[in-house]
PDB file of C-alpha atoms and ligand atoms in Angstrom:
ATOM      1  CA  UNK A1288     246.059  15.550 201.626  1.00 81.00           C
ATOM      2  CA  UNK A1289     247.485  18.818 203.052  1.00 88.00           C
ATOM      3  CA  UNK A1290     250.734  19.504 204.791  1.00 90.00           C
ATOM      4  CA  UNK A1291     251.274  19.865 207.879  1.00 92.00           C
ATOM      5  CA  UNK A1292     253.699  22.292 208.837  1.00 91.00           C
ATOM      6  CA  UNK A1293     254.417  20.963 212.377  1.00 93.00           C
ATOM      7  CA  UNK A1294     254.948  17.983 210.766  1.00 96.00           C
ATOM      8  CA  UNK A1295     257.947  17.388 207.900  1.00 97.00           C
ATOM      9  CA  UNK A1296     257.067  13.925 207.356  1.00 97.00           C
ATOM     10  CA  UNK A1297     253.703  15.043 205.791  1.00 97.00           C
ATOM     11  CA  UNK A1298     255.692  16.892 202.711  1.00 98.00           C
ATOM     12  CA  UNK A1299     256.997  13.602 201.559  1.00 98.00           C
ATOM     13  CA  UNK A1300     255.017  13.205 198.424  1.00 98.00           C
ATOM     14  CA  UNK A1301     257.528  10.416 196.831  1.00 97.00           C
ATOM     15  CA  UNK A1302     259.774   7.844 197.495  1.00 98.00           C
ATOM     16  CA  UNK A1303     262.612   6.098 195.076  1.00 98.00           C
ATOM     17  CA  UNK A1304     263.324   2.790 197.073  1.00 97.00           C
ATOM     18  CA  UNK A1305     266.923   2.294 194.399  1.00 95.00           C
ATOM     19  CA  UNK A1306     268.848   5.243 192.177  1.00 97.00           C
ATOM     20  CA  UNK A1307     272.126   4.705 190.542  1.00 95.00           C
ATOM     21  CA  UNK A1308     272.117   8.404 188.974  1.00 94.00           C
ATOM     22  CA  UNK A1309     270.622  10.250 191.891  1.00 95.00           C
ATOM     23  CA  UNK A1310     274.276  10.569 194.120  1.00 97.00           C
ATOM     24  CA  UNK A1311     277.080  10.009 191.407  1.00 91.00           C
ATOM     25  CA  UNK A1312     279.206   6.331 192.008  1.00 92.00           C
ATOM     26  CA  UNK A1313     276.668   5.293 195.128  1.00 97.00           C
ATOM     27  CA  UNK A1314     273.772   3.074 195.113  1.00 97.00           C
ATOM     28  CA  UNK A1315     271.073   5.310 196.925  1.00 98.00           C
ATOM     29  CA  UNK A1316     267.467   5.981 197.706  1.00 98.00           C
ATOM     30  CA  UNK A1317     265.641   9.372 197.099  1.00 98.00           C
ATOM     31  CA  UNK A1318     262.701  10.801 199.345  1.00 98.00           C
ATOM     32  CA  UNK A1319     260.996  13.340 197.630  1.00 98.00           C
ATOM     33  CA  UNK A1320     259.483  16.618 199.572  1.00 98.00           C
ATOM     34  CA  UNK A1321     256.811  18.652 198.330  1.00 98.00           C
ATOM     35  CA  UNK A1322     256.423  22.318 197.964  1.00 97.00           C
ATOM     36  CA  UNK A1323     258.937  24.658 196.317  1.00 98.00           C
ATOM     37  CA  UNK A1324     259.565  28.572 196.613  1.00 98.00           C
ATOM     38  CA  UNK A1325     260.508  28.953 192.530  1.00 98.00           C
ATOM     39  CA  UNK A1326     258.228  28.678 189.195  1.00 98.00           C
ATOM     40  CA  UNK A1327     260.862  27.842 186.557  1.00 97.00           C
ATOM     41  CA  UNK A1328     258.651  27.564 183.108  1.00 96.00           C
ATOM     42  CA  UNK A1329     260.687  24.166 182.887  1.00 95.00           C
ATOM     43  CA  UNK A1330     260.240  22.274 185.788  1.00 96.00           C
ATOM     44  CA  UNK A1331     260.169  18.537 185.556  1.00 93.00           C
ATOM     45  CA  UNK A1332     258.789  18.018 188.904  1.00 94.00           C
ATOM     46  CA  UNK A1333     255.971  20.809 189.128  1.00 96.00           C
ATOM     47  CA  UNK A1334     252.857  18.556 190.700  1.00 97.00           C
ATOM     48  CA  UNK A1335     254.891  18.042 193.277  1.00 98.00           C
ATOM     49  CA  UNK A1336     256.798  21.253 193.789  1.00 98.00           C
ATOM     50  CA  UNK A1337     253.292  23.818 193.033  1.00 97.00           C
ATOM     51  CA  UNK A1338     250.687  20.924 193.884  1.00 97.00           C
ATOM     52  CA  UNK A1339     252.270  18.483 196.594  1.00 97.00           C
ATOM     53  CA  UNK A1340     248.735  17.954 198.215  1.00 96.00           C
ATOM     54  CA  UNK A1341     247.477  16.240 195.361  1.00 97.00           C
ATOM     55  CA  UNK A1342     249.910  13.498 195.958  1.00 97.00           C
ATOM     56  CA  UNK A1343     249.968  10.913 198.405  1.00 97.00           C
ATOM     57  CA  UNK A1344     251.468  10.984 201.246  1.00 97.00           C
ATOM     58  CA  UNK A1345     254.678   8.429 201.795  1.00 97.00           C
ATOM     59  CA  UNK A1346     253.956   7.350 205.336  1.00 96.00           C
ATOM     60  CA  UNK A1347     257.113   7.625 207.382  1.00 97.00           C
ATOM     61  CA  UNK A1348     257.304   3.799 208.837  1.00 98.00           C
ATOM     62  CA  UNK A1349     256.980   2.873 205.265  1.00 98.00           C
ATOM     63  CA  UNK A1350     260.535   4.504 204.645  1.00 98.00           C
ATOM     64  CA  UNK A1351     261.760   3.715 207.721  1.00 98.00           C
ATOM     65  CA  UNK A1352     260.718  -0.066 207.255  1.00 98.00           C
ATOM     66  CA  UNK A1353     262.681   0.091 204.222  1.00 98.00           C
ATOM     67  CA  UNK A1354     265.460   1.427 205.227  1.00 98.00           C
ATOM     68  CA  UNK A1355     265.973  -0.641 208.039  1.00 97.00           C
ATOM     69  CA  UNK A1356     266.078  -3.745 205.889  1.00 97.00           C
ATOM     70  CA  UNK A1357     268.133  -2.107 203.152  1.00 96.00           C
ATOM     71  CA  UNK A1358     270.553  -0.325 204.948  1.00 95.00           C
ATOM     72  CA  UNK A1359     273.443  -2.670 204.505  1.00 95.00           C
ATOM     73  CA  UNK A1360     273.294  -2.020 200.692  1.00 95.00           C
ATOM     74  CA  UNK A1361     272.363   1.232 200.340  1.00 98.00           C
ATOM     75  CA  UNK A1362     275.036   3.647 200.417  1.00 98.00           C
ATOM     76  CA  UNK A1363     273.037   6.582 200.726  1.00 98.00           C
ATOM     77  CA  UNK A1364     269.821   8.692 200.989  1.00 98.00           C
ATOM     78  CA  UNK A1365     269.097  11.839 198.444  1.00 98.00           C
ATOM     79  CA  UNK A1366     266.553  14.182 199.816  1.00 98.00           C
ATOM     80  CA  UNK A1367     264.857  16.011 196.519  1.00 98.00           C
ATOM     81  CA  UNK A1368     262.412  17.777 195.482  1.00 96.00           C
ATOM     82  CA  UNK A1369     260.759  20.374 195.171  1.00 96.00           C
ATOM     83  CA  UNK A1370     262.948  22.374 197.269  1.00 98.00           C
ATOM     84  CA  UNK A1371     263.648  20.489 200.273  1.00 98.00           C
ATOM     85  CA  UNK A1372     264.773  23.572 202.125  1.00 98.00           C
ATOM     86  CA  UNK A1373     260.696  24.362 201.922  1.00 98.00           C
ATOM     87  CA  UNK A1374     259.927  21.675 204.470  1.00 98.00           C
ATOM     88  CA  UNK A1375     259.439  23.261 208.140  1.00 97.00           C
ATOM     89  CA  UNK A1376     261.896  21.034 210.534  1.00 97.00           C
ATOM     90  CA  UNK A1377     263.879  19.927 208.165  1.00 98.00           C
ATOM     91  CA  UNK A1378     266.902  19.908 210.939  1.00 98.00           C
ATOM     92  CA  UNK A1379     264.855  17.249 212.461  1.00 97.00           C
ATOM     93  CA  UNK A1380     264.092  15.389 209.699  1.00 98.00           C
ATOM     94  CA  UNK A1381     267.477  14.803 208.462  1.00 98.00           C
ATOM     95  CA  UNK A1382     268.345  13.971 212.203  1.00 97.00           C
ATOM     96  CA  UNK A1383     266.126  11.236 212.334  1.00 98.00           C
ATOM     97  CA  UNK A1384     267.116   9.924 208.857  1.00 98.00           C
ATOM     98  CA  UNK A1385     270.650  10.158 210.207  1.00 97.00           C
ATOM     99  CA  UNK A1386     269.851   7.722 212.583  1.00 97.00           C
ATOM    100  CA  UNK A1387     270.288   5.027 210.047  1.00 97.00           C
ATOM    101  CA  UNK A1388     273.568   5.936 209.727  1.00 97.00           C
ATOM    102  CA  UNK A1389     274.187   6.508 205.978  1.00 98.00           C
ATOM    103  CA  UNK A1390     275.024   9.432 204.598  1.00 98.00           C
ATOM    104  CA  UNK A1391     272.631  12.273 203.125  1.00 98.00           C
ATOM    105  CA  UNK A1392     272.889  14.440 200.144  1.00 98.00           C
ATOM    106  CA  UNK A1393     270.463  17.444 199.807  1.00 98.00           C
ATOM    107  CA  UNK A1394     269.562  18.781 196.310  1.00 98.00           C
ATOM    108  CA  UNK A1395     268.577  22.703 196.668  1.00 98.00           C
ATOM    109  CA  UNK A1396     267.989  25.455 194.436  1.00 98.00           C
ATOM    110  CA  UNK A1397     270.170  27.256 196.938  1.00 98.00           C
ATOM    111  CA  UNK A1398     268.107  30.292 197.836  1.00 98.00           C
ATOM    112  CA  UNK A1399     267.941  29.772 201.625  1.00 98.00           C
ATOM    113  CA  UNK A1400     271.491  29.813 202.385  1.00 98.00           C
ATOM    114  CA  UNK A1401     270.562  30.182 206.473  1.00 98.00           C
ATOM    115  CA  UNK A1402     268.922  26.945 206.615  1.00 98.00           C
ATOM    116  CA  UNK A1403     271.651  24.984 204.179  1.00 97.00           C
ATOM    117  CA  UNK A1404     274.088  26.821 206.450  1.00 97.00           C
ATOM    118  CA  UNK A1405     272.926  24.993 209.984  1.00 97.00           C
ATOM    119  CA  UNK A1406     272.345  21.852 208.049  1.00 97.00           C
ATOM    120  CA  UNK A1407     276.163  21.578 207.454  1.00 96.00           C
ATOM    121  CA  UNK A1408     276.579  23.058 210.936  1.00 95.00           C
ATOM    122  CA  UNK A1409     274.853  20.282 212.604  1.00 96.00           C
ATOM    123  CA  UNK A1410     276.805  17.987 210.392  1.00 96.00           C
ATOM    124  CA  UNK A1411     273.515  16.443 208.400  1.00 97.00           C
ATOM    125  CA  UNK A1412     274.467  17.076 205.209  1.00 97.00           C
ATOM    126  CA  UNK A1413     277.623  14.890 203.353  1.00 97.00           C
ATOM    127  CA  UNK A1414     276.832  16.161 200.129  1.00 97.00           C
ATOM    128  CA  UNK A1415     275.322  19.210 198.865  1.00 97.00           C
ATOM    129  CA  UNK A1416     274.016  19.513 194.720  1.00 98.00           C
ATOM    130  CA  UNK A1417     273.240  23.079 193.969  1.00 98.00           C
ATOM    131  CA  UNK A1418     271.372  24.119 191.044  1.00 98.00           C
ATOM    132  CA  UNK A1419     272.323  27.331 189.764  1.00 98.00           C
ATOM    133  CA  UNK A1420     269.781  27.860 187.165  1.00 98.00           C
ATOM    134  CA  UNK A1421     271.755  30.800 185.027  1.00 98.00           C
ATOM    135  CA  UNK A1422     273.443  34.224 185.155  1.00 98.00           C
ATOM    136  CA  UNK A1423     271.661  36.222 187.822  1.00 98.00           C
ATOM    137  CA  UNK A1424     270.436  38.814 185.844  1.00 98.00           C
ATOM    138  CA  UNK A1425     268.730  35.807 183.818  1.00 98.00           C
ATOM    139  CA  UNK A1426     266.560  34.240 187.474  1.00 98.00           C
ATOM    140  CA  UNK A1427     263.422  36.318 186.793  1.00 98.00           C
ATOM    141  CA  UNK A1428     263.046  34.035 183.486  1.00 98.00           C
ATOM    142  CA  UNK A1429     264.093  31.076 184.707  1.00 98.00           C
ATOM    143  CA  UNK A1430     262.037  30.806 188.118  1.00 98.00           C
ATOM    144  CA  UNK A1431     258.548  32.136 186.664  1.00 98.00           C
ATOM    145  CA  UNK A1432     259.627  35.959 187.887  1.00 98.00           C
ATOM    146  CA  UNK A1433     260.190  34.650 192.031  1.00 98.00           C
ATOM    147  CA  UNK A1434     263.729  35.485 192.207  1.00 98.00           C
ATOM    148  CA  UNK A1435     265.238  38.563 191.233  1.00 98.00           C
ATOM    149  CA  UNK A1436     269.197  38.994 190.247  1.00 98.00           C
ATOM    150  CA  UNK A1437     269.709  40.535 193.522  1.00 98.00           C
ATOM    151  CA  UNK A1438     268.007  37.370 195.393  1.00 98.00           C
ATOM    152  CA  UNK A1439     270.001  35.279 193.418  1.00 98.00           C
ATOM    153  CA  UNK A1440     273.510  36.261 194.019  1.00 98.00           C
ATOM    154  CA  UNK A1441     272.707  37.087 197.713  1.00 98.00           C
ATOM    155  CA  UNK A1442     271.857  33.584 197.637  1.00 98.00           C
ATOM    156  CA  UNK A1443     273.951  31.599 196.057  1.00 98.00           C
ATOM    157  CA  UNK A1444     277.258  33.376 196.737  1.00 97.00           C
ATOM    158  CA  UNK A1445     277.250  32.825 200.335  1.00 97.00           C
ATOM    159  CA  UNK A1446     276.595  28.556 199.112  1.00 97.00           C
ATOM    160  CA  UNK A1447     279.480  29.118 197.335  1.00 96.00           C
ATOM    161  CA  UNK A1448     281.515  30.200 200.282  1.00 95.00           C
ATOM    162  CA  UNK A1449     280.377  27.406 202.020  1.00 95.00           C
ATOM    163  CA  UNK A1450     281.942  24.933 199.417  1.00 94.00           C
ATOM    164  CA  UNK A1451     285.247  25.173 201.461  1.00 85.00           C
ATOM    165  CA  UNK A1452     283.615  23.063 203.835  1.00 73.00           C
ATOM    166  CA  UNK A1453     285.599  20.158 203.618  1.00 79.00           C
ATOM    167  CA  UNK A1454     283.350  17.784 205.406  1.00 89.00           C
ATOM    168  CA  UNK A1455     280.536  18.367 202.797  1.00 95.00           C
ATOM    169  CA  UNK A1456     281.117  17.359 199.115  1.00 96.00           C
ATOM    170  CA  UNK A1457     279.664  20.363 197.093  1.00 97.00           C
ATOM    171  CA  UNK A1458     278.202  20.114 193.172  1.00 97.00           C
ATOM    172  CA  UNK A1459     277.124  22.472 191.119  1.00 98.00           C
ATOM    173  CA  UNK A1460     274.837  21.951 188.253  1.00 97.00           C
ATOM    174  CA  UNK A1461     272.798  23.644 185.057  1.00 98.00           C
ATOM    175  CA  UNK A1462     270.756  22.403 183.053  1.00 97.00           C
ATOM    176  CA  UNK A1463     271.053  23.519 179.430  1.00 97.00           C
ATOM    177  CA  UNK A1464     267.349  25.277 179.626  1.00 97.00           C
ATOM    178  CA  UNK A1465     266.273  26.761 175.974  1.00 95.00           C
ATOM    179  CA  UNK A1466     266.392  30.025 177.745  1.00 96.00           C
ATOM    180  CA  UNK A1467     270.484  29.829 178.639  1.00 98.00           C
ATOM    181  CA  UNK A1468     273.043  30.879 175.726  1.00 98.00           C
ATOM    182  CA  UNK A1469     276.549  28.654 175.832  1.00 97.00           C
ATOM    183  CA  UNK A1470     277.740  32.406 176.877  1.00 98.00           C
ATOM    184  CA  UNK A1471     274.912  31.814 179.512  1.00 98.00           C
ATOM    185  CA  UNK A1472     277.046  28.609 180.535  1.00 98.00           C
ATOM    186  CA  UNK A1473     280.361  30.394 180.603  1.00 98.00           C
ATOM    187  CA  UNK A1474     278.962  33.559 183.018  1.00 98.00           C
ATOM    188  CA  UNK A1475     278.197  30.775 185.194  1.00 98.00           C
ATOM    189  CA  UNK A1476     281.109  28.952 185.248  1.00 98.00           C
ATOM    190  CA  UNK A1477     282.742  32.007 185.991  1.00 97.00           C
ATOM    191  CA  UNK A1478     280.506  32.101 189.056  1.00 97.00           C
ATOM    192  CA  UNK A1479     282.103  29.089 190.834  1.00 97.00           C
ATOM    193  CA  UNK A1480     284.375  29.294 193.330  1.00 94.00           C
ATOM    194  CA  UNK A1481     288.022  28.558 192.147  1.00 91.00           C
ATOM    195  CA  UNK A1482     288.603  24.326 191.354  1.00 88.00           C
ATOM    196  CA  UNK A1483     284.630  23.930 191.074  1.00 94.00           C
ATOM    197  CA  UNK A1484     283.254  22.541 188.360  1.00 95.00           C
ATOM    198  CA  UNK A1485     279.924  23.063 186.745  1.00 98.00           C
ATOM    199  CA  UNK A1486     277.583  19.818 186.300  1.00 97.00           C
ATOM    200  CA  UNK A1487     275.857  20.437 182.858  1.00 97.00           C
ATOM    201  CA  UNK A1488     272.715  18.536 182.554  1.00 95.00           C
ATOM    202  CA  UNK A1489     270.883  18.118 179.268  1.00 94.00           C
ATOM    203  CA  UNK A1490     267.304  19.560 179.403  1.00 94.00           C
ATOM    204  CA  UNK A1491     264.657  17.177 178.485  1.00 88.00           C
ATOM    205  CA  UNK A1492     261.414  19.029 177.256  1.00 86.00           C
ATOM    206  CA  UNK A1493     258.080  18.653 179.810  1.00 77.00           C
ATOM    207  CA  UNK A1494     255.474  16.894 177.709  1.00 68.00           C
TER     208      UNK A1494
HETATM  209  S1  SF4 B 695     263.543  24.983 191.713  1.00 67.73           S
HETATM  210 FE1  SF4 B 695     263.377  22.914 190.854  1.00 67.73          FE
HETATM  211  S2  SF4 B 695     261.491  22.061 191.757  1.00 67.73           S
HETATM  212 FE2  SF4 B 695     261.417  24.285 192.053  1.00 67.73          FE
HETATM  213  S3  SF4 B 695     260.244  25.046 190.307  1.00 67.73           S
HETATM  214 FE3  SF4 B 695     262.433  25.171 189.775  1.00 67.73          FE
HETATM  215  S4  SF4 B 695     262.883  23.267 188.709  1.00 67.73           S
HETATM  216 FE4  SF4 B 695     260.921  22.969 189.804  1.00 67.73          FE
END
């Protein structure tokens, strides 16, 4: 089924109704959006960030259903991906989501700064995970030649000065892709903004 791009509720192509892992110490549930501006040779979740139409569709009363019965326990709700910051009206998505009243972390590759930038505005966001996926001059290898060093640090940089946001928790991850050097690991650590820490996550070959 296609998206619709008045619509944000048709790019959710999954639905996780319990994670443990997904938002560190919290019990939470992760909605899935389709569609995804990068290529990276070792994405885990390509069908649904290159080929979200060939899922189904997670129809929104479904989640809403849920979370209206759940909400007591759950003490949270991860929006993935893909690249969430893909999905047209995503301000409105997250506001009706907020509705609920739990809070919302956002996973992002971090390369449309502007929208992650009114999503903290609004106030929609409690905590932000930001993949940084290597040294810039290393993103044309990583993300399948769609980002260039130049796009990458005009990116991310301005996330990073958002990190002093203090009403937004802010983590930063890498994952240990065959392509990155443990010199790889240090440029980027040297990236972060001063008391950050980097998140290093194990790569797991795709089958
Ligand atoms: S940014 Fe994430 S979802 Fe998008 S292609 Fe890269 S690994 Fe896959």
């Amino acid at each position: 089924m296609q998206m619709d791009k008045h619509n944000p509720w048709s790019y959710v192509r999954g639905f996780q109704s319990y994670s443990f892992c997904d938002w560190p110490a919290k019990i939470s549930c992760v909605v899935f959006l389709g569609s995804c501006n990068l290529r990276c040779p070792t994405c885990h979740n390509y069908q649904l960030a290159w080929n979200p139409e060939t899922l189904p569709q997670i129809p929104r009363d479904r989640i809403f259903a849920y979370l209206d019965k759940q909400k007591e326990w759950l003490e949270g709700i991860v929006i993935s991906g893909g690249e969430p910051t893909c999905t047209p009206q995503l301000e409105s998505f997250l506001n009706e989501l907020a509705g609920f009243g739990l809070p919302i972390k956002l996973d992002t590759n971090g390369l449309r700064p502007e929208i992650v930038r009114n999503l903290l505005e609004q106030g929609l966001v409690q905590m932000l995970a930001v993949d940084i996926k290597g040294p810039w001059d290393k993103y044309p290898v990583l993300t399948g030649n769609k980002c260039t060093p130049q796009q990458a640090r005009e990116s991310l940089e301005p996330i990073m000065d958002m990190s002093v946001n203090k009403d937004c928790e802010f983590q930063f991850r890498c994952t240990k892709v065959p392509e990155l050097t443990w010199d790889d690991i240090e440029e980027v650590k040297s990236l972060l903004p001063v008391n950050s820490k980097l998140t290093l996550q194990d790569y797991i070959p795709v089958n």
